[in-house]
JSON list of C-alpha atoms in Angstrom, two decimals:
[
{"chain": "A", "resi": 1, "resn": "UNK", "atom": "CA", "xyz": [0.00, 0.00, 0.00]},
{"chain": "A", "resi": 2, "resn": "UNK", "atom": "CA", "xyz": [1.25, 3.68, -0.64]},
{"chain": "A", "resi": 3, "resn": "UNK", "atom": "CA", "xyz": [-0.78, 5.37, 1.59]},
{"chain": "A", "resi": 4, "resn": "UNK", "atom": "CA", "xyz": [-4.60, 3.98, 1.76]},
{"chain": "A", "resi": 5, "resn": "UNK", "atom": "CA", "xyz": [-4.15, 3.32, -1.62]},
{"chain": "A", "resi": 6, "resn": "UNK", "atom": "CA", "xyz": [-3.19, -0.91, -2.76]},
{"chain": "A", "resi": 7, "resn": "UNK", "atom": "CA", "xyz": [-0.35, -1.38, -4.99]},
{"chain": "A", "resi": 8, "resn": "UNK", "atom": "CA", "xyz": [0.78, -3.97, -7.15]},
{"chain": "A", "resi": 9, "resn": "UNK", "atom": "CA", "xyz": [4.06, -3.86, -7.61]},
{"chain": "A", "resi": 10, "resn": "UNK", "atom": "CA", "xyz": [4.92, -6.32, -10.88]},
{"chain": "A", "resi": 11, "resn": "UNK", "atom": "CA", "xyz": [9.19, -6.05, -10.78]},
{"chain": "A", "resi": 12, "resn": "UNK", "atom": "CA", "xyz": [11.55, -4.01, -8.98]},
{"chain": "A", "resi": 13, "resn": "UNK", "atom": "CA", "xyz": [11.87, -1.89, -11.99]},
{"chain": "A", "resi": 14, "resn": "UNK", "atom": "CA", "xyz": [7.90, -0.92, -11.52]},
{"chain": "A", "resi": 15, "resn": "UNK", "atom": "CA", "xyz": [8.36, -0.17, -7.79]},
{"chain": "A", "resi": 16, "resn": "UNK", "atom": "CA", "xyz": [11.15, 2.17, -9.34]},
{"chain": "A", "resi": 17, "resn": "UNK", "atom": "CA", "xyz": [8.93, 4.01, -11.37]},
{"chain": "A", "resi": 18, "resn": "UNK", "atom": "CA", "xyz": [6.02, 4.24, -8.78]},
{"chain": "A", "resi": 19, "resn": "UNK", "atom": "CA", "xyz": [9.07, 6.20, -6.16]},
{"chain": "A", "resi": 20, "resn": "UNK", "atom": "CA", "xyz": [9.89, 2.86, -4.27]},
{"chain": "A", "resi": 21, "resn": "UNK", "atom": "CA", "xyz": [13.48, 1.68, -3.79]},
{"chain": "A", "resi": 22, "resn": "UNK", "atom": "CA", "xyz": [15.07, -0.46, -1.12]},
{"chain": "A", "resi": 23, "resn": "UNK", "atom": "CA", "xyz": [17.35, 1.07, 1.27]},
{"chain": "A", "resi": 24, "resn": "UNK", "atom": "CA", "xyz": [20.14, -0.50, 2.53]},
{"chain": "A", "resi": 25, "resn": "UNK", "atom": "CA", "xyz": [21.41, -0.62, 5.79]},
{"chain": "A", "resi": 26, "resn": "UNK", "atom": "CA", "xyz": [25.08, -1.35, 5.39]},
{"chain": "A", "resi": 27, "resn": "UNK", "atom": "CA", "xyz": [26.80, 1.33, 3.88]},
{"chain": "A", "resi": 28, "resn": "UNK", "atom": "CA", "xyz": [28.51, 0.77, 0.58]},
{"chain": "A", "resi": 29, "resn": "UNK", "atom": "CA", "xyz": [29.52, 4.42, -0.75]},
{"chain": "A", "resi": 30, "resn": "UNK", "atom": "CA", "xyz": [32.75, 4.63, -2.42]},
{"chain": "A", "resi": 31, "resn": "UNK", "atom": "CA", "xyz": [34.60, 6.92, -0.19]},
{"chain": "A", "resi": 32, "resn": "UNK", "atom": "CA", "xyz": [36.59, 8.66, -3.00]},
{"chain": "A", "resi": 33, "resn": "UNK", "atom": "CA", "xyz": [33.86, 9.91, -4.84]},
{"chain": "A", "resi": 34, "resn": "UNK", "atom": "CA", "xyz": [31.25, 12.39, -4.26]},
{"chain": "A", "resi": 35, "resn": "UNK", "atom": "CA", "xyz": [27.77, 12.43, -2.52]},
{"chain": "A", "resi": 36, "resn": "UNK", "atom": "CA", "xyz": [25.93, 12.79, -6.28]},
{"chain": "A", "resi": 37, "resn": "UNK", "atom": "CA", "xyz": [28.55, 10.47, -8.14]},
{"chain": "A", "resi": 38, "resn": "UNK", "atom": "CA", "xyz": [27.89, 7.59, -5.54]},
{"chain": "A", "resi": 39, "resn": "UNK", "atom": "CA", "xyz": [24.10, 9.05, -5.13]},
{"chain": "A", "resi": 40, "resn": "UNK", "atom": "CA", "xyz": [23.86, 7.84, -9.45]},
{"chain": "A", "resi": 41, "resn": "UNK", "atom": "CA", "xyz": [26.38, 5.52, -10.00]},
{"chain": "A", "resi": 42, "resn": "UNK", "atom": "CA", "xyz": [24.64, 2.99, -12.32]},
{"chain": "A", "resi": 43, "resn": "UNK", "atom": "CA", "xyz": [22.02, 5.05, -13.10]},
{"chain": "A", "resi": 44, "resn": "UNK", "atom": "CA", "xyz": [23.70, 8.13, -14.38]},
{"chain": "A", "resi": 45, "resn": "UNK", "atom": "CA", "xyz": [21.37, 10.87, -16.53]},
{"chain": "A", "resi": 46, "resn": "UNK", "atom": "CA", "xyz": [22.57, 11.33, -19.79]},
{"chain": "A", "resi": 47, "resn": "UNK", "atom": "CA", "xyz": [21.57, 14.72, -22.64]},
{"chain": "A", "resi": 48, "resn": "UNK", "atom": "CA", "xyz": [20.23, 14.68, -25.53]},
{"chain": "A", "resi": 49, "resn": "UNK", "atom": "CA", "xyz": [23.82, 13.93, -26.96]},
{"chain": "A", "resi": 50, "resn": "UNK", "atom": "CA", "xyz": [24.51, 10.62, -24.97]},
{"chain": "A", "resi": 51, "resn": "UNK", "atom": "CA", "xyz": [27.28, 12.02, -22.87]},
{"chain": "A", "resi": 52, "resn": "UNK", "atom": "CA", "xyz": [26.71, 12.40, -19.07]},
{"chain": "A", "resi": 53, "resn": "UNK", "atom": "CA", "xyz": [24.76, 15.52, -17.48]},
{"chain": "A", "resi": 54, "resn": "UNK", "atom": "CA", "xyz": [27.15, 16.19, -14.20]},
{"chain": "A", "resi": 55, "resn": "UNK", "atom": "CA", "xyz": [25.29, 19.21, -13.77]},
{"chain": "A", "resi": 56, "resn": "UNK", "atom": "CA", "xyz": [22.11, 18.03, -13.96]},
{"chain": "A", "resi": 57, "resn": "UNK", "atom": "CA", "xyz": [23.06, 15.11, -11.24]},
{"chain": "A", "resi": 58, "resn": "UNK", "atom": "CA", "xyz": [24.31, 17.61, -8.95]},
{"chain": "A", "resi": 59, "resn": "UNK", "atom": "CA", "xyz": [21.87, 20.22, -8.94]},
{"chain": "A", "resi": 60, "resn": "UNK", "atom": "CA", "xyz": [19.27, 16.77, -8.24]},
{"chain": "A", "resi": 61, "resn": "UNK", "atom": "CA", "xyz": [21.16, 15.60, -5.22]},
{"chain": "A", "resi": 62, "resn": "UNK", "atom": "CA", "xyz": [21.50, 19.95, -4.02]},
{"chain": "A", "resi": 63, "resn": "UNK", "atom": "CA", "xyz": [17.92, 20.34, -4.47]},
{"chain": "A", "resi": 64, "resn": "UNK", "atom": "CA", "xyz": [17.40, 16.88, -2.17]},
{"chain": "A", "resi": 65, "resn": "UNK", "atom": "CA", "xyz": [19.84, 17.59, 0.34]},
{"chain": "A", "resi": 66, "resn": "UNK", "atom": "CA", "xyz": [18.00, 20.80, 0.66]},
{"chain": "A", "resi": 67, "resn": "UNK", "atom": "CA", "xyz": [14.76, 19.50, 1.19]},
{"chain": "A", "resi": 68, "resn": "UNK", "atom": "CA", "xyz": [15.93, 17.18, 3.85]},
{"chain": "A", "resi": 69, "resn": "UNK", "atom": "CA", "xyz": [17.72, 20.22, 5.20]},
{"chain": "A", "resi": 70, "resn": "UNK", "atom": "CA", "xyz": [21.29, 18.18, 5.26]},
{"chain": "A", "resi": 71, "resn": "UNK", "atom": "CA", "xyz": [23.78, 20.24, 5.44]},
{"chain": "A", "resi": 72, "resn": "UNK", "atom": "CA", "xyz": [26.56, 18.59, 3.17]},
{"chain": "A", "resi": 73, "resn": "UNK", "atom": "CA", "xyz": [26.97, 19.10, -0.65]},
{"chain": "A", "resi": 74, "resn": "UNK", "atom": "CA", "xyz": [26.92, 17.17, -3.54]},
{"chain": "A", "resi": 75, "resn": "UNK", "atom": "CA", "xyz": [29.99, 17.66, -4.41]},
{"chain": "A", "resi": 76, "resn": "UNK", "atom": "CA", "xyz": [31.27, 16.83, -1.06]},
{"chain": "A", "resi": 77, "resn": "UNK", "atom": "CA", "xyz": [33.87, 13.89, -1.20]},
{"chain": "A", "resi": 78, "resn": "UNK", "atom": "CA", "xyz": [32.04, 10.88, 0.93]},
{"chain": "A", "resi": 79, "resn": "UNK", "atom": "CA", "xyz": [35.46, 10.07, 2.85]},
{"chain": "A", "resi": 80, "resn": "UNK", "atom": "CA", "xyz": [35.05, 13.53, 4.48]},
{"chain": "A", "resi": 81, "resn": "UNK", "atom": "CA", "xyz": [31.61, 12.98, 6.09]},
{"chain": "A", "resi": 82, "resn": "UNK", "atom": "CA", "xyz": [30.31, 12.41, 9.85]},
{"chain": "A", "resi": 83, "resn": "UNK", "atom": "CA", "xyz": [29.49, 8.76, 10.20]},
{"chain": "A", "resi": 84, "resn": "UNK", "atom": "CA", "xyz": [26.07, 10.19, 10.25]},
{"chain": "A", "resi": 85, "resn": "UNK", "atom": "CA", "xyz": [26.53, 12.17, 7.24]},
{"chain": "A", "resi": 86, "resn": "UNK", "atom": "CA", "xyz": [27.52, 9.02, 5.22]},
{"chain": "A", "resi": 87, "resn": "UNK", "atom": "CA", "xyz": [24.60, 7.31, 6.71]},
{"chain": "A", "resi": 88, "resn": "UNK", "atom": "CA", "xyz": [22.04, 9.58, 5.23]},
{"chain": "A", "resi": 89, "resn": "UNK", "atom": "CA", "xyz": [24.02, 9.65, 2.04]},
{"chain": "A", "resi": 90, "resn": "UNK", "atom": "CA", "xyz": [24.30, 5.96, 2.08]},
{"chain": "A", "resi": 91, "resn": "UNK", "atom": "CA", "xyz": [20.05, 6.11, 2.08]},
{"chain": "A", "resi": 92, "resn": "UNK", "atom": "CA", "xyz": [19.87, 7.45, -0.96]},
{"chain": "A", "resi": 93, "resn": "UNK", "atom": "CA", "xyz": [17.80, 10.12, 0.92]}
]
């Protein structure tokens, strides 16, 4: 159920589209990268063009960092978070 509202959820790719992901409990962020590069890796967005939009990754993972008023960036590098930091990152918020 989402909500009051029954779901049927046919393949993991469906619960995808309908907002639904699994979260993880152990942590596995690669600490030399960045929030947004571990945040997408595998499912990096791509222009028109076929080469990958950084920007438009980054300004994603600002605008949700915002609304769940955490106080890293996107950019930051995960190695230099709080444990607690790298937990929230590590949720895929």
């Amino acid at each position: 159920m989402i909500g009051e509202t029954p779901v049927h959820l046919a393949s993991p790719r469906d619960a995808l589209n309908k907002g639904i992901a699994c979260v993880y409990q152990e942590l596995r962020l690669i600490p030399g990268m960045s929030v947004w590069q571990n945040l997408f890796l595998g499912r990096e967005c791509r222009k028109g063009s076929g080469f990958i939009d950084d920007a438009s990754m980054i300004a994603h993972t600002e605008k949700v960092l915002n609304d769940y008023h955490l106080s890293f960036s996107a950019t930051a590098l995960v190695k230099n978070l709080s444990h607690p930091e790298k937990a929230d990152a590590g949720s895929g918020f």
